[in-house]
mmCIF file of C-alpha atoms in Angstrom:
data_model
loop_
_atom_site.group_PDB
_atom_site.id
_atom_site.type_symbol
_atom_site.label_atom_id
_atom_site.label_comp_id
_atom_site.label_asym_id
_atom_site.label_seq_id
_atom_site.Cartn_x
_atom_site.Cartn_y
_atom_site.Cartn_z
ATOM 1 C CA MET A 1213 150.872 164.419 296.616
ATOM 2 C CA ALA A 1214 147.290 164.669 296.902
ATOM 3 C CA ILE A 1215 146.052 167.261 294.337
ATOM 4 C CA LYS A 1216 143.409 169.786 296.248
ATOM 5 C CA PRO A 1217 140.098 169.346 293.651
ATOM 6 C CA PRO A 1218 138.682 172.252 292.249
ATOM 7 C CA ARG A 1219 135.702 173.749 293.672
ATOM 8 C CA ASP A 1220 132.748 173.454 292.076
ATOM 9 C CA PRO A 1221 130.999 176.723 290.992
ATOM 10 C CA GLN A 1222 127.283 175.580 291.827
ATOM 11 C CA ASP A 1223 128.574 174.150 295.586
ATOM 12 C CA VAL A 1224 127.810 177.266 297.327
ATOM 13 C CA GLY A 1225 127.737 175.328 300.460
ATOM 14 C CA TYR A 1226 124.602 175.068 302.763
ATOM 15 C CA THR A 1227 125.672 176.294 305.714
ATOM 16 C CA TRP A 1228 124.083 179.531 306.122
ATOM 17 C CA PRO A 1229 121.320 178.576 304.580
ATOM 18 C CA THR A 1230 120.500 175.923 307.196
ATOM 19 C CA VAL A 1231 121.208 178.290 309.444
ATOM 20 C CA LEU A 1232 119.052 180.654 308.193
ATOM 21 C CA ALA A 1233 115.843 178.131 308.072
ATOM 22 C CA VAL A 1234 116.339 177.248 311.714
ATOM 23 C CA ALA A 1235 116.342 180.443 312.888
ATOM 24 C CA VAL A 1236 113.077 181.386 310.852
ATOM 25 C CA HIS A 1237 111.639 178.350 312.625
ATOM 26 C CA LEU A 1238 112.640 178.987 316.041
ATOM 27 C CA LEU A 1239 111.139 182.917 315.220
ATOM 28 C CA VAL A 1240 107.609 181.493 313.842
ATOM 29 C CA VAL A 1241 107.287 178.864 317.010
ATOM 30 C CA LEU A 1242 107.804 182.010 319.509
ATOM 31 C CA PHE A 1243 105.875 183.897 317.509
ATOM 32 C CA SER A 1244 103.498 181.534 317.970
ATOM 33 C CA LEU A 1245 103.525 180.764 321.340
ATOM 34 C CA VAL A 1246 104.108 184.502 322.504
ATOM 35 C CA SER A 1247 100.291 186.440 323.187
ATOM 36 C CA LEU A 1248 99.513 189.474 324.823
ATOM 37 C CA PRO A 1249 97.570 189.317 328.096
ATOM 38 C CA SER A 1250 94.128 189.873 328.107
ATOM 39 C CA SER A 1251 92.534 193.500 328.930
ATOM 40 C CA THR A 1252 88.791 192.221 329.798
ATOM 41 C CA ALA A 1253 87.904 191.655 333.264
ATOM 42 C CA GLU A 1254 88.964 188.813 335.148
ATOM 43 C CA PRO A 1255 85.769 186.747 335.814
ATOM 44 C CA ASP A 1256 85.097 185.444 339.140
ATOM 45 C CA SER A 1257 86.365 182.277 340.922
ATOM 46 C CA SER A 1258 82.835 180.793 340.708
ATOM 47 C CA SER A 1259 83.547 180.544 336.696
ATOM 48 C CA ILE A 1260 84.368 176.913 335.559
ATOM 49 C CA VAL A 1261 86.969 178.171 332.894
ATOM 50 C CA GLN A 1262 89.644 180.285 334.332
ATOM 51 C CA ALA A 1263 92.013 182.727 332.092
ATOM 52 C CA THR A 1264 95.800 181.685 332.345
ATOM 53 C CA PHE A 1265 98.973 183.974 330.400
ATOM 54 C CA VAL A 1266 100.394 181.506 328.361
ATOM 55 C CA SER A 1267 103.506 183.679 327.105
ATOM 56 C CA THR A 1268 105.820 181.436 329.227
ATOM 57 C CA GLU A 1269 104.053 178.101 328.595
ATOM 58 C CA THR A 1270 105.297 175.467 325.954
ATOM 59 C CA PHE A 1271 103.387 174.474 323.260
ATOM 60 C CA THR A 1272 102.358 171.238 324.418
ATOM 61 C CA ASP A 1273 101.345 172.668 327.850
ATOM 62 C CA GLN A 1274 98.824 174.875 325.342
ATOM 63 C CA ALA A 1275 97.459 172.286 323.806
ATOM 64 C CA GLN A 1276 96.732 170.740 327.006
ATOM 65 C CA GLN A 1277 95.161 172.935 328.507
ATOM 66 C CA THR A 1278 93.127 173.737 325.365
ATOM 67 C CA THR A 1279 92.376 169.965 325.816
ATOM 68 C CA ASP A 1280 91.206 170.796 329.076
ATOM 69 C CA GLN A 1281 88.896 173.963 328.386
ATOM 70 C CA GLN A 1282 86.997 172.105 325.807
ATOM 71 C CA ALA A 1283 86.076 168.801 328.151
ATOM 72 C CA ALA A 1284 85.116 171.484 330.528
ATOM 73 C CA LEU A 1285 83.060 172.925 328.582
ATOM 74 C CA ASN A 1286 81.796 169.945 327.239
ATOM 75 C CA SER A 1287 80.924 168.648 330.779
ATOM 76 C CA SER A 1288 79.332 171.703 331.426
ATOM 77 C CA THR A 1289 77.046 171.431 328.480
ATOM 78 C CA ASP A 1290 75.846 167.939 329.023
ATOM 79 C CA PRO A 1291 72.861 167.196 330.981
ATOM 80 C CA ASP A 1292 73.488 163.653 331.572
ATOM 81 C CA GLU A 1293 76.521 163.597 333.085
ATOM 82 C CA ALA A 1294 76.370 167.285 335.202
ATOM 83 C CA GLU A 1295 73.572 168.974 336.754
ATOM 84 C CA PRO A 1296 72.387 172.221 335.143
ATOM 85 C CA ALA A 1297 74.262 175.190 335.936
ATOM 86 C CA PRO A 1298 73.112 178.680 336.287
ATOM 87 C CA GLU A 1299 73.238 180.746 333.228
ATOM 88 C CA PRO A 1300 76.140 182.791 333.093
ATOM 89 C CA ASP A 1301 75.876 186.530 333.583
ATOM 90 C CA ALA A 1302 77.093 188.476 329.776
ATOM 91 C CA SER A 1303 80.523 189.403 330.837
ATOM 92 C CA GLU A 1304 81.216 185.512 331.778
ATOM 93 C CA GLN A 1305 79.875 184.723 328.438
ATOM 94 C CA GLU A 1306 81.981 187.268 326.728
ATOM 95 C CA ALA A 1307 85.280 186.434 328.821
ATOM 96 C CA LEU A 1308 84.316 182.419 328.155
ATOM 97 C CA GLN A 1309 83.790 183.502 324.023
ATOM 98 C CA GLN A 1310 86.974 185.276 324.002
ATOM 99 C CA GLN A 1311 89.136 182.133 325.561
ATOM 100 C CA ALA A 1312 87.399 180.201 323.127
ATOM 101 C CA ASP A 1313 88.986 182.202 320.178
ATOM 102 C CA GLU A 1314 92.081 182.842 321.839
ATOM 103 C CA ALA A 1315 92.301 179.072 322.004
ATOM 104 C CA ALA A 1316 91.250 178.742 318.286
ATOM 105 C CA ALA A 1317 93.858 181.355 317.408
ATOM 106 C CA ARG A 1318 96.389 179.283 319.379
ATOM 107 C CA GLU A 1319 95.091 175.838 317.724
ATOM 108 C CA GLU A 1320 95.559 177.917 314.570
ATOM 109 C CA ALA A 1321 98.798 178.850 314.891
ATOM 110 C CA GLN A 1322 99.932 176.148 316.332
ATOM 111 C CA ALA A 1323 98.467 173.842 313.056
ATOM 112 C CA ARG A 1324 100.085 176.973 311.318
ATOM 113 C CA ALA A 1325 103.981 176.496 313.025
ATOM 114 C CA GLU A 1326 103.127 172.393 312.764
ATOM 115 C CA GLU A 1327 102.722 172.602 308.668
ATOM 116 C CA GLN A 1328 105.876 175.148 309.076
ATOM 117 C CA ALA A 1329 108.343 173.229 310.800
ATOM 118 C CA ARG A 1330 107.228 169.872 308.270
ATOM 119 C CA GLU A 1331 107.760 172.288 305.432
ATOM 120 C CA LEU A 1332 110.919 173.631 307.653
ATOM 121 C CA GLN A 1333 111.658 169.813 308.097
ATOM 122 C CA GLU A 1334 111.460 169.145 304.369
ATOM 123 C CA ALA A 1335 113.301 171.634 303.365
ATOM 124 C CA GLN A 1336 116.505 170.645 306.151
ATOM 125 C CA ALA A 1337 115.914 167.055 304.766
ATOM 126 C CA GLN A 1338 115.995 168.227 300.920
ATOM 127 C CA ALA A 1339 119.133 170.695 301.513
ATOM 128 C CA GLU A 1340 120.994 168.099 304.011
ATOM 129 C CA ALA A 1341 120.194 165.596 300.911
ATOM 130 C CA GLU A 1342 121.317 167.931 298.467
ATOM 131 C CA ALA A 1343 124.334 169.193 300.374
ATOM 132 C CA GLN A 1344 125.007 165.048 301.019
ATOM 133 C CA ARG A 1345 124.784 164.832 297.475
ATOM 134 C CA ARG A 1346 127.474 167.621 296.355
ATOM 135 C CA GLU A 1347 129.332 165.923 298.902
ATOM 136 C CA GLU A 1348 129.038 162.842 297.412
ATOM 137 C CA GLU A 1349 129.720 164.812 293.602
ATOM 138 C CA ALA A 1350 132.926 166.637 295.381
ATOM 139 C CA GLN A 1351 134.186 163.525 296.718
ATOM 140 C CA ARG A 1352 134.144 161.666 293.246
ATOM 141 C CA LEU A 1353 135.275 164.425 291.914
ATOM 142 C CA ALA A 1354 138.064 164.474 294.065
ATOM 143 C CA GLU A 1355 138.533 160.693 293.612
ATOM 144 C CA GLN A 1356 138.491 160.989 289.968
ATOM 145 C CA GLN A 1357 141.192 164.243 290.064
ATOM 146 C CA GLU A 1358 143.333 161.800 292.679
ATOM 147 C CA VAL A 1359 143.127 158.813 290.359
ATOM 148 C CA ALA A 1360 144.154 161.471 288.080
ATOM 149 C CA ALA A 1361 147.002 163.100 289.444
ATOM 150 C CA GLN A 1362 147.921 159.548 290.401
ATOM 151 C CA ALA A 1363 148.028 158.630 286.627
ATOM 152 C CA ARG A 1364 149.894 161.659 285.537
ATOM 153 C CA GLU A 1365 152.683 161.331 288.707
ATOM 154 C CA GLU A 1366 152.453 157.413 287.052
ATOM 155 C CA ALA A 1367 152.802 158.692 283.502
ATOM 156 C CA GLN A 1368 156.142 161.025 285.031
ATOM 157 C CA ARG A 1369 157.736 158.315 286.677
ATOM 158 C CA GLU A 1370 157.286 156.300 283.875
ATOM 159 C CA ALA A 1371 158.788 158.886 281.391
ATOM 160 C CA GLU A 1372 161.696 159.909 284.302
ATOM 161 C CA ALA A 1373 162.545 156.495 284.050
ATOM 162 C CA GLU A 1374 162.485 155.907 280.055
ATOM 163 C CA ALA A 1375 164.387 158.946 280.396
ATOM 164 C CA GLN A 1376 167.008 157.169 282.524
ATOM 165 C CA ARG A 1377 166.565 153.956 280.719
ATOM 166 C CA GLN A 1378 167.621 156.208 277.864
ATOM 167 C CA ARG A 1379 170.102 157.761 279.419
ATOM 168 C CA GLU A 1380 171.302 154.908 280.744
ATOM 169 C CA ALA A 1381 171.318 153.081 276.997
ATOM 170 C CA GLU A 1382 173.249 156.416 275.714
ATOM 171 C CA ALA A 1383 175.477 155.858 278.214
ATOM 172 C CA GLU A 1384 176.116 152.517 277.392
ATOM 173 C CA ALA A 1385 176.043 153.036 273.451
ATOM 174 C CA GLN A 1386 178.898 155.416 274.460
ATOM 175 C CA ARG A 1387 180.922 153.269 276.688
ATOM 176 C CA GLN A 1388 180.403 150.762 273.405
ATOM 177 C CA ARG A 1389 181.624 153.190 271.180
ATOM 178 C CA GLU A 1390 184.402 153.965 273.019
ATOM 179 C CA ALA A 1391 185.010 150.463 273.519
ATOM 180 C CA GLU A 1392 185.062 149.967 270.038
ATOM 181 C CA ALA A 1393 186.944 152.564 268.961
ATOM 182 C CA GLU A 1394 189.729 151.200 272.238
ATOM 183 C CA ALA A 1395 189.971 148.118 270.347
ATOM 184 C CA GLN A 1396 189.910 149.284 266.680
ATOM 185 C CA ARG A 1397 192.908 151.586 268.385
ATOM 186 C CA GLN A 1398 194.611 148.517 270.044
ATOM 187 C CA ARG A 1399 193.891 146.122 266.566
ATOM 188 C CA GLU A 1400 195.763 149.133 264.704
ATOM 189 C CA ALA A 1401 198.243 149.270 266.935
ATOM 190 C CA GLU A 1402 198.637 145.549 266.492
ATOM 191 C CA ALA A 1403 198.498 145.862 262.895
ATOM 192 C CA GLU A 1404 201.451 148.544 263.099
ATOM 193 C CA ALA A 1405 203.239 146.503 265.448
ATOM 194 C CA GLN A 1406 202.965 143.596 263.518
ATOM 195 C CA ARG A 1407 204.116 145.248 260.537
ATOM 196 C CA GLN A 1408 207.096 146.575 262.344
ATOM 197 C CA ARG A 1409 207.551 142.772 263.407
ATOM 198 C CA GLU A 1410 207.584 141.562 259.783
ATOM 199 C CA ALA A 1411 209.712 144.749 258.682
ATOM 200 C CA GLU A 1412 212.200 144.291 261.174
ATOM 201 C CA ALA A 1413 212.269 140.467 259.905
ATOM 202 C CA GLU A 1414 212.152 140.959 256.501
ATOM 203 C CA ALA A 1415 215.247 143.084 257.305
ATOM 204 C CA GLN A 1416 216.655 140.802 259.074
ATOM 205 C CA ARG A 1417 216.322 138.588 255.981
ATOM 206 C CA GLN A 1418 218.000 140.715 253.979
ATOM 207 C CA ARG A 1419 220.987 141.253 256.455
ATOM 208 C CA GLU A 1420 221.198 137.678 256.668
ATOM 209 C CA ALA A 1421 220.870 136.930 253.062
ATOM 210 C CA GLU A 1422 223.166 140.086 252.543
ATOM 211 C CA ALA A 1423 225.754 138.059 254.970
ATOM 212 C CA GLU A 1424 225.393 135.176 253.055
ATOM 213 C CA ALA A 1425 226.221 136.914 249.382
ATOM 214 C CA GLN A 1426 228.927 137.888 251.559
ATOM 215 C CA ARG A 1427 230.144 134.965 252.672
ATOM 216 C CA GLN A 1428 229.719 132.941 249.476
ATOM 217 C CA ARG A 1429 231.886 135.825 247.665
ATOM 218 C CA GLU A 1430 234.368 135.683 250.092
ATOM 219 C CA ALA A 1431 234.380 131.698 249.737
ATOM 220 C CA GLU A 1432 234.327 132.274 246.076
ATOM 221 C CA ALA A 1433 237.292 134.436 246.542
ATOM 222 C CA GLU A 1434 239.263 132.052 249.070
ATOM 223 C CA ALA A 1435 238.699 129.577 246.573
ATOM 224 C CA GLN A 1436 239.633 131.014 243.525
ATOM 225 C CA ARG A 1437 242.785 132.272 246.121
ATOM 226 C CA GLN A 1438 243.112 129.178 246.560
ATOM 227 C CA ARG A 1439 243.763 128.237 242.828
ATOM 228 C CA GLU A 1440 245.675 130.809 242.676
ATOM 229 C CA ALA A 1441 247.881 129.838 245.328
ATOM 230 C CA GLU A 1442 248.105 125.868 244.108
ATOM 231 C CA ALA A 1443 249.041 127.408 240.778
ATOM 232 C CA GLU A 1444 251.517 130.144 242.697
ATOM 233 C CA ALA A 1445 252.938 127.627 244.841
ATOM 234 C CA GLN A 1446 256.082 127.252 242.744
ATOM 235 C CA ARG A 1447 256.391 130.734 241.903
ATOM 236 C CA GLN A 1448 255.566 131.797 245.750
ATOM 237 C CA ARG A 1449 258.212 129.015 246.644
ATOM 238 C CA GLU A 1450 260.920 130.805 244.242
ATOM 239 C CA ALA A 1451 260.315 134.202 245.355
ATOM 240 C CA GLU A 1452 259.617 133.431 248.948
ATOM 241 C CA ALA A 1453 263.290 134.132 249.437
ATOM 242 C CA GLU A 1454 262.288 137.665 247.418
ATOM 243 C CA ALA A 1455 259.810 138.709 249.515
ATOM 244 C CA GLN A 1456 261.004 137.690 252.906
ATOM 245 C CA ARG A 1457 264.039 140.633 251.585
ATOM 246 C CA GLN A 1458 261.442 142.583 250.755
ATOM 247 C CA ARG A 1459 259.378 142.073 253.709
ATOM 248 C CA GLU A 1460 262.350 142.752 255.999
ATOM 249 C CA ALA A 1461 263.251 145.847 253.742
ATOM 250 C CA GLU A 1462 259.377 147.007 254.309
ATOM 251 C CA ALA A 1463 259.670 146.192 258.233
ATOM 252 C CA GLU A 1464 262.325 148.748 258.305
ATOM 253 C CA ALA A 1465 261.188 151.534 255.720
ATOM 254 C CA GLN A 1466 257.974 151.111 258.489
ATOM 255 C CA ARG A 1467 260.327 151.229 261.464
ATOM 256 C CA GLN A 1468 262.145 154.983 259.629
ATOM 257 C CA ARG A 1469 258.667 156.419 258.900
ATOM 258 C CA GLU A 1470 257.024 155.725 262.556
ATOM 259 C CA ALA A 1471 260.825 156.871 263.721
ATOM 260 C CA GLU A 1472 260.442 160.391 261.546
ATOM 261 C CA ALA A 1473 256.825 160.889 262.826
ATOM 262 C CA GLU A 1474 257.785 160.536 266.496
ATOM 263 C CA ALA A 1475 260.607 163.089 265.852
ATOM 264 C CA GLN A 1476 257.707 164.881 264.201
ATOM 265 C CA ARG A 1477 255.495 164.808 267.013
ATOM 266 C CA GLN A 1478 258.023 165.691 269.006
ATOM 267 C CA ARG A 1479 258.806 168.647 267.004
ATOM 268 C CA GLU A 1480 254.995 169.829 267.341
ATOM 269 C CA ALA A 1481 254.624 169.299 271.267
ATOM 270 C CA GLU A 1482 257.858 171.695 270.997
ATOM 271 C CA ALA A 1483 256.082 174.034 269.212
ATOM 272 C CA ALA A 1484 253.224 174.174 270.906
ATOM 273 C CA MET A 1485 254.682 174.508 274.025
ATOM 274 C CA GLN A 1486 256.821 177.343 272.910
ATOM 275 C CA ARG A 1487 253.175 178.902 271.586
ATOM 276 C CA GLN A 1488 251.647 178.477 274.637
ATOM 277 C CA LEU A 1489 254.689 180.642 276.657
ATOM 278 C CA GLU A 1490 254.198 183.293 274.172
ATOM 279 C CA GLY A 1491 250.490 183.254 275.291
ATOM 280 C CA GLU A 1492 251.293 183.233 278.837
ATOM 281 C CA ALA A 1493 253.750 186.416 278.321
ATOM 282 C CA GLN A 1494 251.977 187.907 275.973
ATOM 283 C CA ALA A 1495 248.847 187.541 278.571
ATOM 284 C CA ALA A 1496 251.075 188.861 281.530
ATOM 285 C CA ALA A 1497 252.555 191.815 279.411
ATOM 286 C CA ASN A 1498 248.393 192.500 278.624
ATOM 287 C CA ALA A 1499 247.815 192.364 281.986
ATOM 288 C CA GLN A 1500 250.554 194.440 283.043
ATOM 289 C CA GLN A 1501 250.013 196.771 280.622
ATOM 290 C CA ALA A 1502 245.976 197.105 281.776
ATOM 291 C CA GLN A 1503 247.033 196.973 285.336
ATOM 292 C CA GLN A 1504 249.161 200.225 284.244
ATOM 293 C CA ALA A 1505 246.205 201.983 282.376
ATOM 294 C CA ALA A 1506 243.751 200.897 285.233
ATOM 295 C CA ASN A 1507 246.440 202.633 287.668
ATOM 296 C CA GLY A 1508 246.908 205.675 284.944
ATOM 297 C CA PHE A 1509 242.994 206.110 285.075
ATOM 298 C CA ILE A 1510 243.255 206.453 288.826
ATOM 299 C CA ASN A 1511 245.619 208.537 289.140
ATOM 300 C CA ILE A 1512 243.944 210.792 286.833
ATOM 301 C CA VAL A 1513 240.641 210.879 288.686
ATOM 302 C CA ARG A 1514 243.064 211.347 292.047
ATOM 303 C CA ARG A 1515 244.189 214.412 290.723
ATOM 304 C CA ALA A 1516 241.607 215.815 289.375
ATOM 305 C CA VAL A 1517 239.898 215.855 292.779
ATOM 306 C CA GLU A 1518 242.893 216.678 294.202
ATOM 307 C CA GLN A 1519 242.694 220.067 292.404
ATOM 308 C CA ALA A 1520 238.593 220.331 292.832
ATOM 309 C CA TRP A 1521 239.190 219.649 296.725
ATOM 310 C CA LEU A 1522 238.308 222.665 299.047
ATOM 311 C CA ILE A 1523 239.553 221.305 302.235
ATOM 312 C CA PRO A 1524 237.447 222.773 305.046
ATOM 313 C CA ALA A 1525 238.922 225.173 306.936
ATOM 314 C CA GLY A 1526 238.254 223.179 310.202
ATOM 315 C CA ALA A 1527 239.486 220.275 308.478
ATOM 316 C CA SER A 1528 242.434 218.065 310.847
ATOM 317 C CA ASP A 1529 245.491 216.192 309.114
ATOM 318 C CA ALA A 1530 244.020 213.265 311.720
ATOM 319 C CA MET A 1531 240.380 212.685 309.374
ATOM 320 C CA SER A 1532 240.099 211.293 306.929
ATOM 321 C CA ALA A 1533 236.996 209.999 304.837
ATOM 322 C CA THR A 1534 236.098 207.683 302.474
ATOM 323 C CA ILE A 1535 233.587 207.686 299.359
ATOM 324 C CA GLN A 1536 232.507 205.242 296.913
ATOM 325 C CA VAL A 1537 231.914 206.805 293.397
ATOM 326 C CA ARG A 1538 230.060 204.821 290.506
ATOM 327 C CA LEU A 1539 230.659 205.940 286.947
ATOM 328 C CA GLY A 1540 228.512 205.725 283.758
ATOM 329 C CA PRO A 1541 229.818 205.283 280.290
ATOM 330 C CA SER A 1542 231.660 207.924 279.662
ATOM 331 C CA GLY A 1543 233.190 208.554 283.161
ATOM 332 C CA GLU A 1544 230.364 210.837 284.133
ATOM 333 C CA VAL A 1545 229.305 210.334 288.266
ATOM 334 C CA LEU A 1546 226.077 208.711 288.609
ATOM 335 C CA LEU A 1547 226.058 207.908 292.114
ATOM 336 C CA THR A 1548 228.489 209.313 295.664
ATOM 337 C CA THR A 1549 228.319 207.428 298.879
ATOM 338 C CA ILE A 1550 230.096 207.887 302.033
ATOM 339 C CA ALA A 1551 231.479 204.251 302.600
ATOM 340 C CA THR A 1552 233.567 205.599 305.875
ATOM 341 C CA SER A 1553 232.610 209.107 307.573
ATOM 342 C CA SER A 1554 235.339 211.068 309.375
ATOM 343 C CA GLY A 1555 232.914 212.119 312.055
ATOM 344 C CA ASP A 1556 232.298 215.833 310.200
ATOM 345 C CA SER A 1557 229.680 216.726 308.080
ATOM 346 C CA ALA A 1558 231.213 219.613 306.240
ATOM 347 C CA PHE A 1559 234.717 217.234 305.960
ATOM 348 C CA ASP A 1560 232.391 214.352 304.249
ATOM 349 C CA ARG A 1561 230.186 216.920 302.507
ATOM 350 C CA SER A 1562 233.804 219.169 300.562
ATOM 351 C CA ALA A 1563 234.924 215.234 299.550
ATOM 352 C CA MET A 1564 231.621 214.517 297.643
ATOM 353 C CA GLN A 1565 231.500 217.565 295.866
ATOM 354 C CA ALA A 1566 235.350 217.844 294.939
ATOM 355 C CA VAL A 1567 234.457 213.816 293.224
ATOM 356 C CA GLU A 1568 231.099 216.219 291.147
ATOM 357 C CA HIS A 1569 233.215 219.045 290.508
ATOM 358 C CA ALA A 1570 236.414 216.945 289.247
ATOM 359 C CA ALA A 1571 233.872 214.412 286.685
ATOM 360 C CA PRO A 1572 233.488 213.556 284.395
ATOM 361 C CA PHE A 1573 236.433 211.178 283.690
ATOM 362 C CA SER A 1574 236.447 211.172 280.011
ATOM 363 C CA GLU A 1575 239.615 208.883 279.884
ATOM 364 C CA LEU A 1576 237.314 205.481 281.342
ATOM 365 C CA ARG A 1577 236.351 205.503 277.350
ATOM 366 C CA ASP A 1578 239.777 205.188 276.149
ATOM 367 C CA LEU A 1579 240.032 201.848 278.437
ATOM 368 C CA PRO A 1580 239.256 198.565 277.195
ATOM 369 C CA ALA A 1581 235.466 197.334 277.804
ATOM 370 C CA GLU A 1582 236.875 194.729 280.318
ATOM 371 C CA GLN A 1583 238.308 197.246 282.557
ATOM 372 C CA GLN A 1584 235.775 199.805 281.767
ATOM 373 C CA ARG A 1585 233.604 197.439 284.232
ATOM 374 C CA ASN A 1586 235.950 196.768 286.333
ATOM 375 C CA LEU A 1587 236.593 200.564 286.963
ATOM 376 C CA ARG A 1588 233.076 202.224 286.819
ATOM 377 C CA GLN A 1589 232.974 201.683 290.926
ATOM 378 C CA ILE A 1590 236.057 203.370 292.828
ATOM 379 C CA ASN A 1591 236.746 204.331 296.191
ATOM 380 C CA LEU A 1592 238.187 207.566 297.119
ATOM 381 C CA ARG A 1593 240.120 208.272 300.241
ATOM 382 C CA PHE A 1594 240.595 211.643 301.323
ATOM 383 C CA THR A 1595 242.646 212.789 303.481
ATOM 384 C CA PRO A 1596 244.239 216.335 304.105
ATOM 385 C CA GLY A 1597 247.851 215.391 305.489
ATOM 386 C CA ASP A 1598 248.155 213.631 301.726
ATOM 387 C CA VAL A 1599 247.445 217.094 300.296
ATOM 388 C CA ARG A 1600 249.159 219.625 302.130
#
């Protein structure tokens, strides 16, 4: 990215000075060209010098006219080239003198204008040279700044590249450390696995050694038994008959013990069956007792509600309403809702009021906990015919 060079404080620019110089030059030239008309009397047509109005003529035409007039004057005074003219009168001489003065003034003004023009051109050339030098200096400074900016950009790119290389090196170092850590973990795991395999192999060798020792002990015991058997062979043959009798006796005793064990198992099975029958009978008795207790509580609630029910005067025997009652742990009424309406709001309301007036039903606390949970919600059917 190109950087804009800073502006030199001394570089004020030459645009306005150049414009002002050219304007002054033009004013000087115009001032030298413009002259007022003469107030003297115009000479007659016989004069060899004619006065002209030069305000609209160019500077070159004025010089040419001045040269022509001077040549005319010279030709009029040269005795060799022209015939002697008649002596002019005073007014003509005055007019000629005035024209000569005006020509001299114009020549002097022209000289001054040319001198000023040369000075202005020199100043302009110097200004242009200075401007060219300043422009070259500014361009050189801009090039230096651009080179410096490029150098800074290059340094920044190199720094960024170095930072990127450092980050990549750090990432590579991190990957190497992670790889080394993973390799270390693998080596440790392999070492642990090797230790486990060696421990298992050692345990296997120990088991095999123990088994071999056991086999040796058994072999030695067997050899000892064989030796004893050989030593006792005679005694065994002699005691074989006795041993046979003993075995038969032991077999008989075993059969007796098995028979007694079978009889014991039968007696235990019969006792278990008896206990099961007794438990079932007790459960049935408990269930019957619970049902009786529940029926007794329902009867208590029904009688209390019947006593508290004020049947509306307009109720008929055909009316019927079912009220669902939810009780608390102490038999208090928590909620009453109409499960089945009689169609008469007064009848339904009297049934609900009868339940609320008859509560609480404290007999609920006398029942077992399981029965209490089963009786916490009951339905009561109200029919006037059942009461009258």
